[in-house]
Short mmCIF file of C-alpha atoms and ligand atoms in Angstrom, two decimals:
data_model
loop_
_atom_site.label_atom_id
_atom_site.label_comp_id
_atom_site.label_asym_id
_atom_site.label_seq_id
_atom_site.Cartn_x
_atom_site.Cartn_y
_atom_site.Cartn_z
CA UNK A 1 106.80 162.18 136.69
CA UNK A 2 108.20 159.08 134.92
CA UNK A 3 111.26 157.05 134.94
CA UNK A 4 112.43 153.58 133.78
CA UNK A 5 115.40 151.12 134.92
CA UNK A 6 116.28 147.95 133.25
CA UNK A 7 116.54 144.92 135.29
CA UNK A 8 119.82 144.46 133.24
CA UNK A 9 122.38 144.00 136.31
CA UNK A 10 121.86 144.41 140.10
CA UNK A 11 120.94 147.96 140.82
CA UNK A 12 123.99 150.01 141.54
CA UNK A 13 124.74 153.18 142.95
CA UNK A 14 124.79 155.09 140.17
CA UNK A 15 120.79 154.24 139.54
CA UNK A 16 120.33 155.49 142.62
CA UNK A 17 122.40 158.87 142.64
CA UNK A 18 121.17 159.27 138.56
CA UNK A 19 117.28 158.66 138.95
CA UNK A 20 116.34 157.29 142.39
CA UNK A 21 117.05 160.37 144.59
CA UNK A 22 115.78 162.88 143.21
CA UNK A 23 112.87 160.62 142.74
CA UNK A 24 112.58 160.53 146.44
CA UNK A 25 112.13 164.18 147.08
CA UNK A 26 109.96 164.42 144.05
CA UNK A 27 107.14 162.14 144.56
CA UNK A 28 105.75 164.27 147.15
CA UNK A 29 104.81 167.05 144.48
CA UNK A 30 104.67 164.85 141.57
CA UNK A 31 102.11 161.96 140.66
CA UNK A 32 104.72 159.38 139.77
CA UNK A 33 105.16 156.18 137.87
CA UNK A 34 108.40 154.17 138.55
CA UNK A 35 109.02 151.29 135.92
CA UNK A 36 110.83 148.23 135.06
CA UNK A 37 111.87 148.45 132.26
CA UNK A 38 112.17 144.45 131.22
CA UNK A 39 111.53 144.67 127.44
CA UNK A 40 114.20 147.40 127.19
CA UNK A 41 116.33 144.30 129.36
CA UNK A 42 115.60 142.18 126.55
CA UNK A 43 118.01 144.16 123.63
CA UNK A 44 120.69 142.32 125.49
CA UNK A 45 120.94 138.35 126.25
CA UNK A 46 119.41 137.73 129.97
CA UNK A 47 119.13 134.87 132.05
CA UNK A 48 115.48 133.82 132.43
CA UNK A 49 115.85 132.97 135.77
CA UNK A 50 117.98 135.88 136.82
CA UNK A 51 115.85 138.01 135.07
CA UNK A 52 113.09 137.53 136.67
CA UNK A 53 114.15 137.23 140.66
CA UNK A 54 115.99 140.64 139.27
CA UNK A 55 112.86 141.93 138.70
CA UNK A 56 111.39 141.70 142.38
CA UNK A 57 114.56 142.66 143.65
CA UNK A 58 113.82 145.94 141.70
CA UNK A 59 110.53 146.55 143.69
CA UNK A 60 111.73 145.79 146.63
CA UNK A 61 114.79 147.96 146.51
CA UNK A 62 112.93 150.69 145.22
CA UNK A 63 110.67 150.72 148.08
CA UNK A 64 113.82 150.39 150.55
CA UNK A 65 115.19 153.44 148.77
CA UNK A 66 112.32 155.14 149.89
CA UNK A 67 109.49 155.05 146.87
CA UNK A 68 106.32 155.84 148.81
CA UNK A 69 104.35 152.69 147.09
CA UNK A 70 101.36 154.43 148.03
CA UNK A 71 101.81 157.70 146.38
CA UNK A 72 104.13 155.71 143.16
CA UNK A 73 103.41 153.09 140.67
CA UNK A 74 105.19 150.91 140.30
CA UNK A 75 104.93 148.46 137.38
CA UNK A 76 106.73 146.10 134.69
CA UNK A 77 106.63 147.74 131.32
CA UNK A 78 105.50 143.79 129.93
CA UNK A 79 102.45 144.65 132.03
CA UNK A 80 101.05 147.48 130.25
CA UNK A 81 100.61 146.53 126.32
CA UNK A 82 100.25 150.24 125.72
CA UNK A 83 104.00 150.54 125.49
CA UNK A 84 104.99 148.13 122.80
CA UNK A 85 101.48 149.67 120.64
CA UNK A 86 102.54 153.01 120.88
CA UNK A 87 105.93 151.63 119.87
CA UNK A 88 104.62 150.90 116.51
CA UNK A 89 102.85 153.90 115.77
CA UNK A 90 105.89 155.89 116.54
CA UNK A 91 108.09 153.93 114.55
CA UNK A 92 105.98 154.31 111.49
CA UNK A 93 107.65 157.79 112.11
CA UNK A 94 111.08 157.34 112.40
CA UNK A 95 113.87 157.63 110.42
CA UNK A 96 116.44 154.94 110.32
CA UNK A 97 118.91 158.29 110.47
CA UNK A 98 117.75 159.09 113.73
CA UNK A 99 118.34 155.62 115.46
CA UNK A 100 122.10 155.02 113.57
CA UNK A 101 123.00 158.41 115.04
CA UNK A 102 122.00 157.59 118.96
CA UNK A 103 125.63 157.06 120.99
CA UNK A 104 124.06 153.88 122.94
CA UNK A 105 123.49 152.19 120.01
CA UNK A 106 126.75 152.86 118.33
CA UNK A 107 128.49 152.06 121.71
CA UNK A 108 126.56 148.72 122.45
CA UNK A 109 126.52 147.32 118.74
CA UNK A 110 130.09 148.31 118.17
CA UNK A 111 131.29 148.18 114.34
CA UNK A 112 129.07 145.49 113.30
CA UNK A 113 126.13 147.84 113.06
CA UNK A 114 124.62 145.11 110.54
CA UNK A 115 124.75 142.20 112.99
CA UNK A 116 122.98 144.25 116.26
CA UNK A 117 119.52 143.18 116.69
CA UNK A 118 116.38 145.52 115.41
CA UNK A 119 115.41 145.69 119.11
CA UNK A 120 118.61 147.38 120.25
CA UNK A 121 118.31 149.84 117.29
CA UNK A 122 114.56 150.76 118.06
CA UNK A 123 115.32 150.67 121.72
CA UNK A 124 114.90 154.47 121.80
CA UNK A 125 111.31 154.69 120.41
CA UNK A 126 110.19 152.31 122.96
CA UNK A 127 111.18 154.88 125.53
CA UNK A 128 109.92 157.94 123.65
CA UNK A 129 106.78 155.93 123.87
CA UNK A 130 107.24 154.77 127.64
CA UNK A 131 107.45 158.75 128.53
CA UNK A 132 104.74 160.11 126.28
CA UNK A 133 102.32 157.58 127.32
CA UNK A 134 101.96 159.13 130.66
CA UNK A 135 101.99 162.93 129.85
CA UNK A 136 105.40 162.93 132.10
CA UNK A 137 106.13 166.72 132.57
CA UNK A 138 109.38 165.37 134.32
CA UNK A 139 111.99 162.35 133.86
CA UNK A 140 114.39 162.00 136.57
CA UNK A 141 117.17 160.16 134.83
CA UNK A 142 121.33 160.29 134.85
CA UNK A 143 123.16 161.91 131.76
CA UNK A 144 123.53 158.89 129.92
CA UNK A 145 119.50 159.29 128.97
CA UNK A 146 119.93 162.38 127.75
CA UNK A 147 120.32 161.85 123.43
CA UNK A 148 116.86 159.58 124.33
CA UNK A 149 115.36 162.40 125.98
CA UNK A 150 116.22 165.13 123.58
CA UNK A 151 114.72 162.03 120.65
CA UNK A 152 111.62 161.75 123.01
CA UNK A 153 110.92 165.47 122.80
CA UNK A 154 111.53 165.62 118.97
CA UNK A 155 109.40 162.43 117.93
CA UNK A 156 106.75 164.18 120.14
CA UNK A 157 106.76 167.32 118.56
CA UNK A 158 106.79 165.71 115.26
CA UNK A 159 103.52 163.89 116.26
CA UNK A 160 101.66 166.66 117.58
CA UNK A 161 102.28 168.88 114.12
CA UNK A 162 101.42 166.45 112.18
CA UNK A 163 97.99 164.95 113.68
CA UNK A 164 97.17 168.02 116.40
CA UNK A 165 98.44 168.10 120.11
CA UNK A 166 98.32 164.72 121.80
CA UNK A 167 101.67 164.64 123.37
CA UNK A 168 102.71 166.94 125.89
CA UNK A 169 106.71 167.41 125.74
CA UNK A 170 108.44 166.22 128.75
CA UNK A 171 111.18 167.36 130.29
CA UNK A 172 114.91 165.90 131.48
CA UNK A 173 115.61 166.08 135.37
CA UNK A 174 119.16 165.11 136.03
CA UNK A 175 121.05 165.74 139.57
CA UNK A 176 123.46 168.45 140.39
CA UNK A 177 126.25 165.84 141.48
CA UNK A 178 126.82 162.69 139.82
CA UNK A 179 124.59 162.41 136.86
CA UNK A 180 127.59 160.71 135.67
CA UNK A 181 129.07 158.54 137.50
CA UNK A 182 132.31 156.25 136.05
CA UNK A 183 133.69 152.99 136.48
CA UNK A 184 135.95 152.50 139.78
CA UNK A 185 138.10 150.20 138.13
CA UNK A 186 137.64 152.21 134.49
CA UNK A 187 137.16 155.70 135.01
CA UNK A 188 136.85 156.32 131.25
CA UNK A 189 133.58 154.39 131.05
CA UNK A 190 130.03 154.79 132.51
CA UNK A 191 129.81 152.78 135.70
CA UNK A 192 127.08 150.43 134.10
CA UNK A 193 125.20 147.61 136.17
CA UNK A 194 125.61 145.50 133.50
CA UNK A 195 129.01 145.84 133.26
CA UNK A 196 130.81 142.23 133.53
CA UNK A 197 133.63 143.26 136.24
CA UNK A 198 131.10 143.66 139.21
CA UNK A 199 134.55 146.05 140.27
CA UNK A 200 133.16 148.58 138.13
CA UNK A 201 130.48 149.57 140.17
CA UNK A 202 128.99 148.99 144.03
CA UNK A 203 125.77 147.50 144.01
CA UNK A 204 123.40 148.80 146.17
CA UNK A 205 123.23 145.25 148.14
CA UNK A 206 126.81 144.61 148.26
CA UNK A 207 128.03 144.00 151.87
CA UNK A 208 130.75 146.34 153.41
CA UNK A 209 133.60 144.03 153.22
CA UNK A 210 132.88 144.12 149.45
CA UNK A 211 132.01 147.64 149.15
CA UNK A 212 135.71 148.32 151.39
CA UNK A 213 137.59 146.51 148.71
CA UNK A 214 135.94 147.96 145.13
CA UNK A 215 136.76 151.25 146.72
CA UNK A 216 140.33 150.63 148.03
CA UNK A 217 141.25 149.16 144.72
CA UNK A 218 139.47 151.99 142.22
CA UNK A 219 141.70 153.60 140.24
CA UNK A 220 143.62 156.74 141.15
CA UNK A 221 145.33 159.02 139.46
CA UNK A 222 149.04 160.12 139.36
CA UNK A 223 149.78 162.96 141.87
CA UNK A 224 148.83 163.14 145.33
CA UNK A 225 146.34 165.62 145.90
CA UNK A 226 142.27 164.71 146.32
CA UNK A 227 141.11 167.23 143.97
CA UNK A 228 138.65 167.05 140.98
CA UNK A 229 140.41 167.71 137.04
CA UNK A 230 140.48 166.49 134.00
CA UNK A 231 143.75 165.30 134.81
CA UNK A 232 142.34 163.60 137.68
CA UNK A 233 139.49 161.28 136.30
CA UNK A 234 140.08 158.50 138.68
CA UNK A 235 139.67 161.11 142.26
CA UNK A 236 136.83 163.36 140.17
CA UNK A 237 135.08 160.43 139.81
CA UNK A 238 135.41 159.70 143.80
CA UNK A 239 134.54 162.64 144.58
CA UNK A 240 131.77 163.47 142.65
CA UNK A 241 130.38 159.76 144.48
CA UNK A 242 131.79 161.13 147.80
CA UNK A 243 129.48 164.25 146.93
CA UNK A 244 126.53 162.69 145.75
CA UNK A 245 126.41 160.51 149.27
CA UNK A 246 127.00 163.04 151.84
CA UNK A 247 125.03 165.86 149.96
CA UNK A 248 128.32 168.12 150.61
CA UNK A 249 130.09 170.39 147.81
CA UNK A 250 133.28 169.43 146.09
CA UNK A 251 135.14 172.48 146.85
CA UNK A 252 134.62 171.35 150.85
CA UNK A 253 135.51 168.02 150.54
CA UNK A 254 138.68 169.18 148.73
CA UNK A 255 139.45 171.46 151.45
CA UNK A 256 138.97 168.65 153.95
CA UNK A 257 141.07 166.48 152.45
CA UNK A 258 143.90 169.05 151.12
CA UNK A 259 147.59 167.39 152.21
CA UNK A 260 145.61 163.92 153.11
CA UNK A 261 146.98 160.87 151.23
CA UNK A 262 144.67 158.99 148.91
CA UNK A 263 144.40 155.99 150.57
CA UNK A 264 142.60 158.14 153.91
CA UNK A 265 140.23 159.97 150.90
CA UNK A 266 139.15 156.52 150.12
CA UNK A 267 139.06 154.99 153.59
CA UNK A 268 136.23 157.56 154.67
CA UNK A 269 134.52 157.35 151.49
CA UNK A 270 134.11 153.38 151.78
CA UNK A 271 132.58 154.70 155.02
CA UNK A 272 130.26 157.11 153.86
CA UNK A 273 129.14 154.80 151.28
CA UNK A 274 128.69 152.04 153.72
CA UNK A 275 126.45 154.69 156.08
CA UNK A 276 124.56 155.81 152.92
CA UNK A 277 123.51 152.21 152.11
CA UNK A 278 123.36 150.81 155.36
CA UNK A 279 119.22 151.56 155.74
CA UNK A 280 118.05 150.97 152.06
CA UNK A 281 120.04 147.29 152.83
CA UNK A 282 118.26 146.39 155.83
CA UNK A 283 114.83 148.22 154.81
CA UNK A 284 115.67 146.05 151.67
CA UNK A 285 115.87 142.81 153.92
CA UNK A 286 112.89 143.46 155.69
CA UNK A 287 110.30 143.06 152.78
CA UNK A 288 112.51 141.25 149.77
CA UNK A 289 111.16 137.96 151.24
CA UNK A 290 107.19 138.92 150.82
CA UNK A 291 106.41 138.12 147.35
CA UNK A 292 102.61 138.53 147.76
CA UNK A 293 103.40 142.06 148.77
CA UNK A 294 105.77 142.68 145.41
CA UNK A 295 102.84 141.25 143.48
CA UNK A 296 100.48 143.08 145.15
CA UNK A 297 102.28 146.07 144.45
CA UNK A 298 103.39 144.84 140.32
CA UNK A 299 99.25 144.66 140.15
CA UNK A 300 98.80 147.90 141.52
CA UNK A 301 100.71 149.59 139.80
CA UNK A 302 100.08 147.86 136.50
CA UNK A 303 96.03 148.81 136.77
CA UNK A 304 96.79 152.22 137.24
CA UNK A 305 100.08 152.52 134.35
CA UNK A 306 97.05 150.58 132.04
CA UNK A 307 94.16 152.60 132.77
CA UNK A 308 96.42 156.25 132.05
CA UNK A 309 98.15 154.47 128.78
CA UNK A 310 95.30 153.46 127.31
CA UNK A 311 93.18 157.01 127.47
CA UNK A 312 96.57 158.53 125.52
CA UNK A 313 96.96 155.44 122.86
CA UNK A 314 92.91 155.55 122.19
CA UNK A 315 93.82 159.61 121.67
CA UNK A 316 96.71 158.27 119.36
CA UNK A 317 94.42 156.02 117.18
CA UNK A 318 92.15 158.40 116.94
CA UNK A 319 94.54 161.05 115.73
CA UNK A 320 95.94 159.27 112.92
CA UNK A 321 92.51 157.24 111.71
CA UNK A 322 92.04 154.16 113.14
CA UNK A 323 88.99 153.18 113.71
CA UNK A 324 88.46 153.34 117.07
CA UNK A 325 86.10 150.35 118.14
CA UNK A 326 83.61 151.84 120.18
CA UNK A 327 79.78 151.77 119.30
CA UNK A 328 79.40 155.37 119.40
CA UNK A 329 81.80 155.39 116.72
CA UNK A 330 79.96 157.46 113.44
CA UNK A 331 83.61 158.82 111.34
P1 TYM B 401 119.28 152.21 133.03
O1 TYM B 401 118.58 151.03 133.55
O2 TYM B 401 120.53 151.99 132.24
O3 TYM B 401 119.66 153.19 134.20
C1 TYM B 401 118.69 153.62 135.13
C2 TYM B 401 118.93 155.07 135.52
O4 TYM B 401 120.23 155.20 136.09
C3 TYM B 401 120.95 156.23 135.42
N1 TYM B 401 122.36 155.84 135.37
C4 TYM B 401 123.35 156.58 135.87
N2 TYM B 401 123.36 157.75 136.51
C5 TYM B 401 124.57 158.24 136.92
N3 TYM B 401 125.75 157.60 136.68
C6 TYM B 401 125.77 156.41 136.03
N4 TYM B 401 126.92 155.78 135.81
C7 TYM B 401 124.54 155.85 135.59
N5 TYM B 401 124.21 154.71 134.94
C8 TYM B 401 122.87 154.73 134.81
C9 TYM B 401 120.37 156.25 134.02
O5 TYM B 401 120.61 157.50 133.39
C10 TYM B 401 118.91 156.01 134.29
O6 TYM B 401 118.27 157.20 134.65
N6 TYM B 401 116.79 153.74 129.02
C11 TYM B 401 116.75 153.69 130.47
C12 TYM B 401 115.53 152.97 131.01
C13 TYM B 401 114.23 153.51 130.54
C14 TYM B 401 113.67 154.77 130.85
C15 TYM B 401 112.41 154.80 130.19
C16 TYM B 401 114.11 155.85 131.61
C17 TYM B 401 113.36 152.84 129.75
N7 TYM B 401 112.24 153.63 129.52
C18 TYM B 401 111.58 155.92 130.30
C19 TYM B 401 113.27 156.97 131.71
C20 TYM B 401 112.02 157.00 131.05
C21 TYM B 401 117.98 152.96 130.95
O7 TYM B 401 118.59 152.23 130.25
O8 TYM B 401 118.25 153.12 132.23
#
């Protein structure tokens, strides 16, 4: 099992609710590599600086959201020179079509198309080749990956009939509530942690003062009634999050709250966000300040990402004819 996040914004909830829990429950069946995805980070401007305390911040949260760091890797994808090799090979396969077509792109680069830069368009071959460097049989991610994933599975399948099988073909795990979840203040958009309004979204660190107000002021809909529609994209939205943090169904929650007033819906939701977040914050606080054990754990799980991704890229070379380097070489 294999999933990336980009240390693009401040982790928010829906990273968590879209790839981190089912991670969780996974890892205990699953070998598993967690990454940071920091070149993908790169396809939009970042702050040095930011980027890089952003980056430990990752690690730690991930381990207060309970990543077992001794049964996961964890590891920066600029660690593990694999990636951005197997990159190339794969984009010596790739039409242009296929990259102009992907809705990120279009959505991030707008209508000047012309102007975006190359790494923003190629930005879904680097993932294919994230994923297929590990033989991932699973990828935990939220809806939004899902256009990469079905890409991933294609370029792979591509690769294999063309040189022999090298790639296995992975496949897309996404949760049963709130692969999606949608701006509070913007319900027609992806909550995003790199969105600029920091309203948008609650941050997995936020305190509860903060996390009381981006929920009091989130957009509702007109009506009364606390139930999910496509009328309703402002409550859906709440209660798919309400959902996705107290592991309950919609229809009960509806029933719960049938003849209840918004502003009580939203009240107990602050709450159960505040209850959901309350441990990975102070887990979170207990080991953010240990930098020799983040580093420890970057190296670990760098050796181990560099020692799997090399035995597939050497099986890559060798599929398509490059000489391979090693004495015993005769071809
Ligand atoms: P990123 O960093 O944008 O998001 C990390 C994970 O969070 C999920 N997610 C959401 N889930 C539910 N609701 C939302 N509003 C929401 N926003 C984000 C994403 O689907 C993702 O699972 N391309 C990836 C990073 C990546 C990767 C990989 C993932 C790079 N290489 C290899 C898997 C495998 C991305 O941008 O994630």
């Amino acid at each position: 099992m294999l999933t990336g996040l980009q240390p693009s914004g401040p982790l928010m909830i829906g990273n968590y609710i879209g790839a981190l829990k089912d991670w969780v429950g996974l890892q205990a069946t699953h070998e598993s590599l967690l990454m940071i995805a920091d070149l993908h980070a790169l396809t939009v401007p970042q702050n040095p600086e930011v980027l890089r305390r952003r980056s430990f911040e990752f690690v730690a949260l991930f381990a207060a959201c309970g990543i077992d760091i001794e049964k996961s890797a964890v590891f920066m994808q600029s660690h593990v020179s694999a990636h951005t090799q197997l990159l190339w090979v794969l984009n010596c396969m790739t039409p242009m079509g296929d990259l102009q077509r992907m809705t990120q792109f279009k959505d991030k680069a707008g209508r000047r198309a012309m102007d975006a830069q190359v790494g923003l368009f190629d930005y879904p071959v680097l993932m294919a080749a994230d994923i297929l460097l590990y033989g991932a049989d699973l990828v935990p991610v939220g809806d939004d990956q899902r256009q990469h994933m079905e890409f991933t599975r294609r370029m792979a399948r591509k690769f294999n009939s063309t040189y022999g099988q090298v790639f296995k073909i992975p496949a897309t795990c996404t949760p049963r509530t709130g692969s999606r979840l949608m701006g509070l203040q913007d319900p027609a958009t992806k909550m995003s942690k790199s969105d600029p309004n920091p309203d948008n979204y609650v941050a997995l660190l936020d305190p509860p003062e903060v996390i009381r107000r981006k929920i009091r002021t989130a957009v509702t809909d007109s009506g009364s009634e606390v139930r999910s529609g496509a009328s309703k994209p402002g409550i859906s939205n709440l209660l798919a999050l309400y959902a996705a943090v107290s592991g309950e169904r919609t229809e009960s929650i509806e029933a719960r709250y049938a003849g209840k007033r918004y502003a009580e819906f939203k009240n107990h939701l602050a709450e159960r966000v505040i209850d959901f977040l309350g441990p990975i914050q102070k887990r979170y606080r207990s080991i953010a300040g240990d930098r020799v054990l983040l580093g420890e754990i970057l190296r670990h799980g760098a050796d181990l990402a560099r020692e799997r991704s090399e035995t597939t890229l050497a099986r890559v070379y060798e599929a398509i004819g490059l000489v391979t380097g090693r004495q015993d070489d005769r071809r």
